[in-house]
Short mmCIF file of C-alpha atoms in Angstrom, two decimals:
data_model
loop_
_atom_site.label_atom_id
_atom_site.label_comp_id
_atom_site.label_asym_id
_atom_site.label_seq_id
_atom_site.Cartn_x
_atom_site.Cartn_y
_atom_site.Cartn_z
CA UNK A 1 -142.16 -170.79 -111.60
CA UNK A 2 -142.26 -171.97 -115.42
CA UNK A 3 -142.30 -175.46 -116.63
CA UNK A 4 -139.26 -174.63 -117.92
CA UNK A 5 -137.57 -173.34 -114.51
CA UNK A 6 -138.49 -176.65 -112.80
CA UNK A 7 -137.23 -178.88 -115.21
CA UNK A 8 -134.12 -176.94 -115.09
CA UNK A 9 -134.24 -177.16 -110.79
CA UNK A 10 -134.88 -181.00 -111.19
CA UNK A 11 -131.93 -181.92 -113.49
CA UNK A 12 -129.82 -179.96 -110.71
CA UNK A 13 -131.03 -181.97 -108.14
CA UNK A 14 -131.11 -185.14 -109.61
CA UNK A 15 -127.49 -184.59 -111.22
CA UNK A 16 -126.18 -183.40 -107.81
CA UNK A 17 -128.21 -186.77 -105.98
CA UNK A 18 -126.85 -189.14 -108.62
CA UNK A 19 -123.18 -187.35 -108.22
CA UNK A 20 -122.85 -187.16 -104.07
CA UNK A 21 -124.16 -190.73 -104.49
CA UNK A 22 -121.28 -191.89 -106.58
CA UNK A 23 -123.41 -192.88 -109.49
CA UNK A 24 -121.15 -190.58 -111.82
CA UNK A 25 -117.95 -188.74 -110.81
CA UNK A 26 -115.94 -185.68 -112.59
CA UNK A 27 -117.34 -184.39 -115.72
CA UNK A 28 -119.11 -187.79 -116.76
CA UNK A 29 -122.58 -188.23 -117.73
CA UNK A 30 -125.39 -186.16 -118.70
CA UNK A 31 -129.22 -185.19 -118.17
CA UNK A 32 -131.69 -184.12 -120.64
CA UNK A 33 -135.41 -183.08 -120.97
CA UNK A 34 -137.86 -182.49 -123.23
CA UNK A 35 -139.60 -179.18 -123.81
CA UNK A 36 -142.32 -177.71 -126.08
CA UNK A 37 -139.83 -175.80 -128.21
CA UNK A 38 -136.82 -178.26 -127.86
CA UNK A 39 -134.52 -179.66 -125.13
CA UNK A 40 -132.73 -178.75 -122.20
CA UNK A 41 -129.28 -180.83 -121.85
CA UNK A 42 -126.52 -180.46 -119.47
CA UNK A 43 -123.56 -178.78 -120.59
CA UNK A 44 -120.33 -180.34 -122.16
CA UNK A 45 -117.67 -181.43 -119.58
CA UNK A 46 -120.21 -180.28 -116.91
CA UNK A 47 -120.30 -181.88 -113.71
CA UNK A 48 -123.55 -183.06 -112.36
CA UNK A 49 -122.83 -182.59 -108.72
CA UNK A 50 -122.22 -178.85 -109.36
CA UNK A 51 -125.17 -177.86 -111.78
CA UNK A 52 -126.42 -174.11 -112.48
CA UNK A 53 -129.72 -174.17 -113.72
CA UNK A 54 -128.96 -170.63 -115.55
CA UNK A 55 -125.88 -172.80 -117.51
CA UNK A 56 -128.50 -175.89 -118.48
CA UNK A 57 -128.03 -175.53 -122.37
CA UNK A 58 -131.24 -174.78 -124.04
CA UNK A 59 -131.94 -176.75 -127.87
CA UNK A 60 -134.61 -175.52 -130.12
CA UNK A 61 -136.55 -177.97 -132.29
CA UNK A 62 -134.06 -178.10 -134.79
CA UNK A 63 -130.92 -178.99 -133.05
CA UNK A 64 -129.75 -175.63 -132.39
CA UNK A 65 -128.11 -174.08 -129.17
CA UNK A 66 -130.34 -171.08 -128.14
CA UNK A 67 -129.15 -170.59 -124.17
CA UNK A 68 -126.98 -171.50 -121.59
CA UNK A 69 -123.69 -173.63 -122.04
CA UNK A 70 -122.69 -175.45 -124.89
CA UNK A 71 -124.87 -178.60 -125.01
CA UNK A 72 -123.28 -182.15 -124.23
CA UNK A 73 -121.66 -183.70 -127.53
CA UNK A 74 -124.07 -186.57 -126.76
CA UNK A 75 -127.37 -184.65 -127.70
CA UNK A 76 -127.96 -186.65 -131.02
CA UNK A 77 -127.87 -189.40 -128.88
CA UNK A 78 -130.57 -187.91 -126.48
CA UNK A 79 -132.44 -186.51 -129.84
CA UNK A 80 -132.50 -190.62 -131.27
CA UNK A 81 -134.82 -191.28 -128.04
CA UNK A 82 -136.71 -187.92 -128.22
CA UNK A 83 -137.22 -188.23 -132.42
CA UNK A 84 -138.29 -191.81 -131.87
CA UNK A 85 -140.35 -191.78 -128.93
CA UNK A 86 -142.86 -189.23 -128.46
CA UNK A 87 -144.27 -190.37 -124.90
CA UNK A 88 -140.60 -190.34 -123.17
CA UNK A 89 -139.51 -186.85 -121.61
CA UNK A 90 -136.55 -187.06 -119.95
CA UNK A 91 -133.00 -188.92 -120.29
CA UNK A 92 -130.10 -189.74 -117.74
CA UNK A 93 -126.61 -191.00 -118.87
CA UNK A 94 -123.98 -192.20 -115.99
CA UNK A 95 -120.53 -193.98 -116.40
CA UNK A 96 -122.09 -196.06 -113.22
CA UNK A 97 -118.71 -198.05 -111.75
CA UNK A 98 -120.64 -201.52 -111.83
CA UNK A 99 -122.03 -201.11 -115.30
CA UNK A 100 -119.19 -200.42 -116.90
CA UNK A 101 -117.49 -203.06 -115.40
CA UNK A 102 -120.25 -205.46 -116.77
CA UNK A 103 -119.00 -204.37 -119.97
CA UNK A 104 -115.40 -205.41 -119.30
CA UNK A 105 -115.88 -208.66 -117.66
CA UNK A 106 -118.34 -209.25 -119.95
CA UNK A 107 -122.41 -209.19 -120.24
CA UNK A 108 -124.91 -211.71 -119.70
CA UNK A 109 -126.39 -211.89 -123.11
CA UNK A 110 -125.68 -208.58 -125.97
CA UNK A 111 -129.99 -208.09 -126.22
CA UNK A 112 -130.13 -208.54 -122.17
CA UNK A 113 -127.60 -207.58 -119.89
CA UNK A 114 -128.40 -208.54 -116.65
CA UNK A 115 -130.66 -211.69 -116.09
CA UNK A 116 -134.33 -211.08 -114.32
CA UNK A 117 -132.67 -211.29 -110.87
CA UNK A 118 -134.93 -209.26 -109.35
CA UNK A 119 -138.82 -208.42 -109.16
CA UNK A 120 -138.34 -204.51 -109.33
CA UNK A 121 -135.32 -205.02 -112.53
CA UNK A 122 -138.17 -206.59 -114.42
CA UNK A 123 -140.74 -203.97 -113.31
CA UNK A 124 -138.93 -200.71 -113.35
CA UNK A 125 -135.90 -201.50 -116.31
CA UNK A 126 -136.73 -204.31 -118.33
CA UNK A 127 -134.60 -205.68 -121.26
CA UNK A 128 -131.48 -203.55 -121.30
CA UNK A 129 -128.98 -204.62 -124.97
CA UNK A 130 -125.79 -203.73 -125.01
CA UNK A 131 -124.17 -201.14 -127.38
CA UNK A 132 -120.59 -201.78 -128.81
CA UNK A 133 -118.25 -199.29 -128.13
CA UNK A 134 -117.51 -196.08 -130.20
CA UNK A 135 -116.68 -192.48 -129.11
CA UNK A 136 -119.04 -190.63 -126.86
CA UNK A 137 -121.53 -188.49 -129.40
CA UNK A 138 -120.48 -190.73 -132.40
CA UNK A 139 -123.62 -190.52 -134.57
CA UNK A 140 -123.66 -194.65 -135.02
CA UNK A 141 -125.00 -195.23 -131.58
CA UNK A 142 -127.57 -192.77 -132.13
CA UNK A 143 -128.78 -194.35 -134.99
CA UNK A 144 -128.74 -197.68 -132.99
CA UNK A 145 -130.53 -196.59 -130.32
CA UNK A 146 -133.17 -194.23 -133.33
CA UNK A 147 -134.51 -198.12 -134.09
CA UNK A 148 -135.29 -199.48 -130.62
CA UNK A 149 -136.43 -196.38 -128.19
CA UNK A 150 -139.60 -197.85 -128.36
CA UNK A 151 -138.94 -201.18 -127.23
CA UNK A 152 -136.72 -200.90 -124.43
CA UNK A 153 -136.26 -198.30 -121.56
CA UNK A 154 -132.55 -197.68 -122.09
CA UNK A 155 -129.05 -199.46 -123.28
CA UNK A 156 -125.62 -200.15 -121.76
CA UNK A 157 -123.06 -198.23 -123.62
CA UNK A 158 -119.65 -200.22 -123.93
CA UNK A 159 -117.16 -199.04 -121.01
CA UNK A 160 -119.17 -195.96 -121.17
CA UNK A 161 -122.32 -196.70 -118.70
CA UNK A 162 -126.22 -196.67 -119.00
CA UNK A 163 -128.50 -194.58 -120.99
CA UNK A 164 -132.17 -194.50 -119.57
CA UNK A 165 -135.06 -192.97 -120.82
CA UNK A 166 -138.30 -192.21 -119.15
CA UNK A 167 -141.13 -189.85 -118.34
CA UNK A 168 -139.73 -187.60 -116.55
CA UNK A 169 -136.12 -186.89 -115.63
CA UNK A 170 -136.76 -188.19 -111.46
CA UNK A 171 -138.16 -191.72 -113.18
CA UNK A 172 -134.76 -192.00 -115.88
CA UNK A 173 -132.84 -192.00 -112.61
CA UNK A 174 -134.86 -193.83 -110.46
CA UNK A 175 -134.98 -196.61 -113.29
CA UNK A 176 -131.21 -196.19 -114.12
CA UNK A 177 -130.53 -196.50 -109.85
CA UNK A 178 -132.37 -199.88 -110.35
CA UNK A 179 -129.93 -201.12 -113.31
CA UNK A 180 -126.80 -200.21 -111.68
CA UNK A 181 -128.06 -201.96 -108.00
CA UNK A 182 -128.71 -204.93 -110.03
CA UNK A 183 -125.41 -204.92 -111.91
CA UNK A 184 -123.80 -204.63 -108.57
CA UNK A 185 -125.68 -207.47 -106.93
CA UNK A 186 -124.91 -209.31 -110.16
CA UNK A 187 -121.28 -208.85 -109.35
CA UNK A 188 -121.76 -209.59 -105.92
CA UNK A 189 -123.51 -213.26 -106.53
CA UNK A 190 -120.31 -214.17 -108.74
CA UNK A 191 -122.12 -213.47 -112.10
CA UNK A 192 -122.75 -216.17 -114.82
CA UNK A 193 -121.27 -218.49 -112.66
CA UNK A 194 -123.69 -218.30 -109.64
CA UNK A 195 -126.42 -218.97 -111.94
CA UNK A 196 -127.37 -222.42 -113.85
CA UNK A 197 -129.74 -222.44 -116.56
CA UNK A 198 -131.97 -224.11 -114.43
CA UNK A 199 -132.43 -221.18 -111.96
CA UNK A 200 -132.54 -218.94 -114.95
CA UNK A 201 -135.37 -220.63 -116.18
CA UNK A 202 -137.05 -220.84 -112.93
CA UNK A 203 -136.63 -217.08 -113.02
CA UNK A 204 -137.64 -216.15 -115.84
CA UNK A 205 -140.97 -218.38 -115.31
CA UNK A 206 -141.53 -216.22 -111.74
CA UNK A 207 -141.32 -213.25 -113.74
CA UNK A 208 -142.72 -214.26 -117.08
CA UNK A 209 -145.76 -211.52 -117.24
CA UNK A 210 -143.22 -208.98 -117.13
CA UNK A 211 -140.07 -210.13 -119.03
#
């Protein structure tokens, strides 16, 4: 089997595990992965619990649609992480239910969503900033997300739901997985208000070689 055939086989299967898991419902969300010659991205208004690897849309180098389905509006948002980071191969976009309720009832900080609750956030996600809403594919968030692919691992989309990016399209949702559990315990502790600044800061010095 080509590189190309697996990578194709794994965005089915992680679509379909994120999907029957209730990380993303309907047509929501989208995967994408890097090749030699371009991208592969999942279709537009495709739903990830019902993938055909033979309908992944294929990208060339220069934007263009060469195969499959027409490619997810949201690909010059996937092409700000590819363009900018060189070492990151895959990335995984959800409308995850406690995420984007984050975003309504409102974040911990804009540049950090979530607080360093956990040991494995830290590890595995990181600093996570939110990004104010606009329309899904509009070309500003791209260039917001162009100037810091580097520096973080993925951002929180306004009422729309994560974007991770990774190594390989298994690690975007395995990192992504991570961010939503921790939004969800986040809700589940009573947010903001569970916290003082106090336990914040004894947090944040538990976890200090990492945040």
């Amino acid at each position: 089997m080509s590189a190309e055939a697996k990578l194709r086989e794994e965005i089915c299967r992680i679509g379909a595990s994120l999907y029957q898991r209730g990380y993303t419902v309907g047509s929501a969300g989208n995967i994408s992965a890097r090749l030699d010659d371009g991208w592969l991205i999942t279709p537009t208004d495709a739903c990830l619990g019902f993938l055909d690897p033979a309908a992944i849309s294929k990208v060339d180098a220069g934007g263009n649609w060469v195969a499959g389905d027409k490619p997810s509006k949201t690909l010059v948002l996937h092409r700000a992480v590819y363009d900018n980071n060189p070492e990151m191969h895959a990335v995984v976009h959800t409308h995850s239910s406690h995420l984007v309720s984050l975003t309504i009832k409102g974040v911990w900080k804009e540049e950090d969503v979530l607080p360093p609750i956990t040991p494995y956030y830290v590890m595995k996600v990181g600093h996570i900033p939110l990004i104010k809403y606009a329309r899904p594919g509009a070309p500003e968030v791209a260039e917001q997300v162009a100037k810091i692919a580097t520096k973080v691992r993925g951002v929180l989309l306004e009422r729309l739901g994560p974007v991770v990016w990774e190594s390989s399209v298994s690690k975007a949702a395995f990192a992504l997985e991570e961010l939503e559990e921790t939004a969800k315990l986040w809700h589940l502790c009573g947010g903001a208000a569970a916290l003082e600044e106090a336990a914040l800061q004894e947090l944040r010095d538990v976890f200090k070689a990492r945040w």
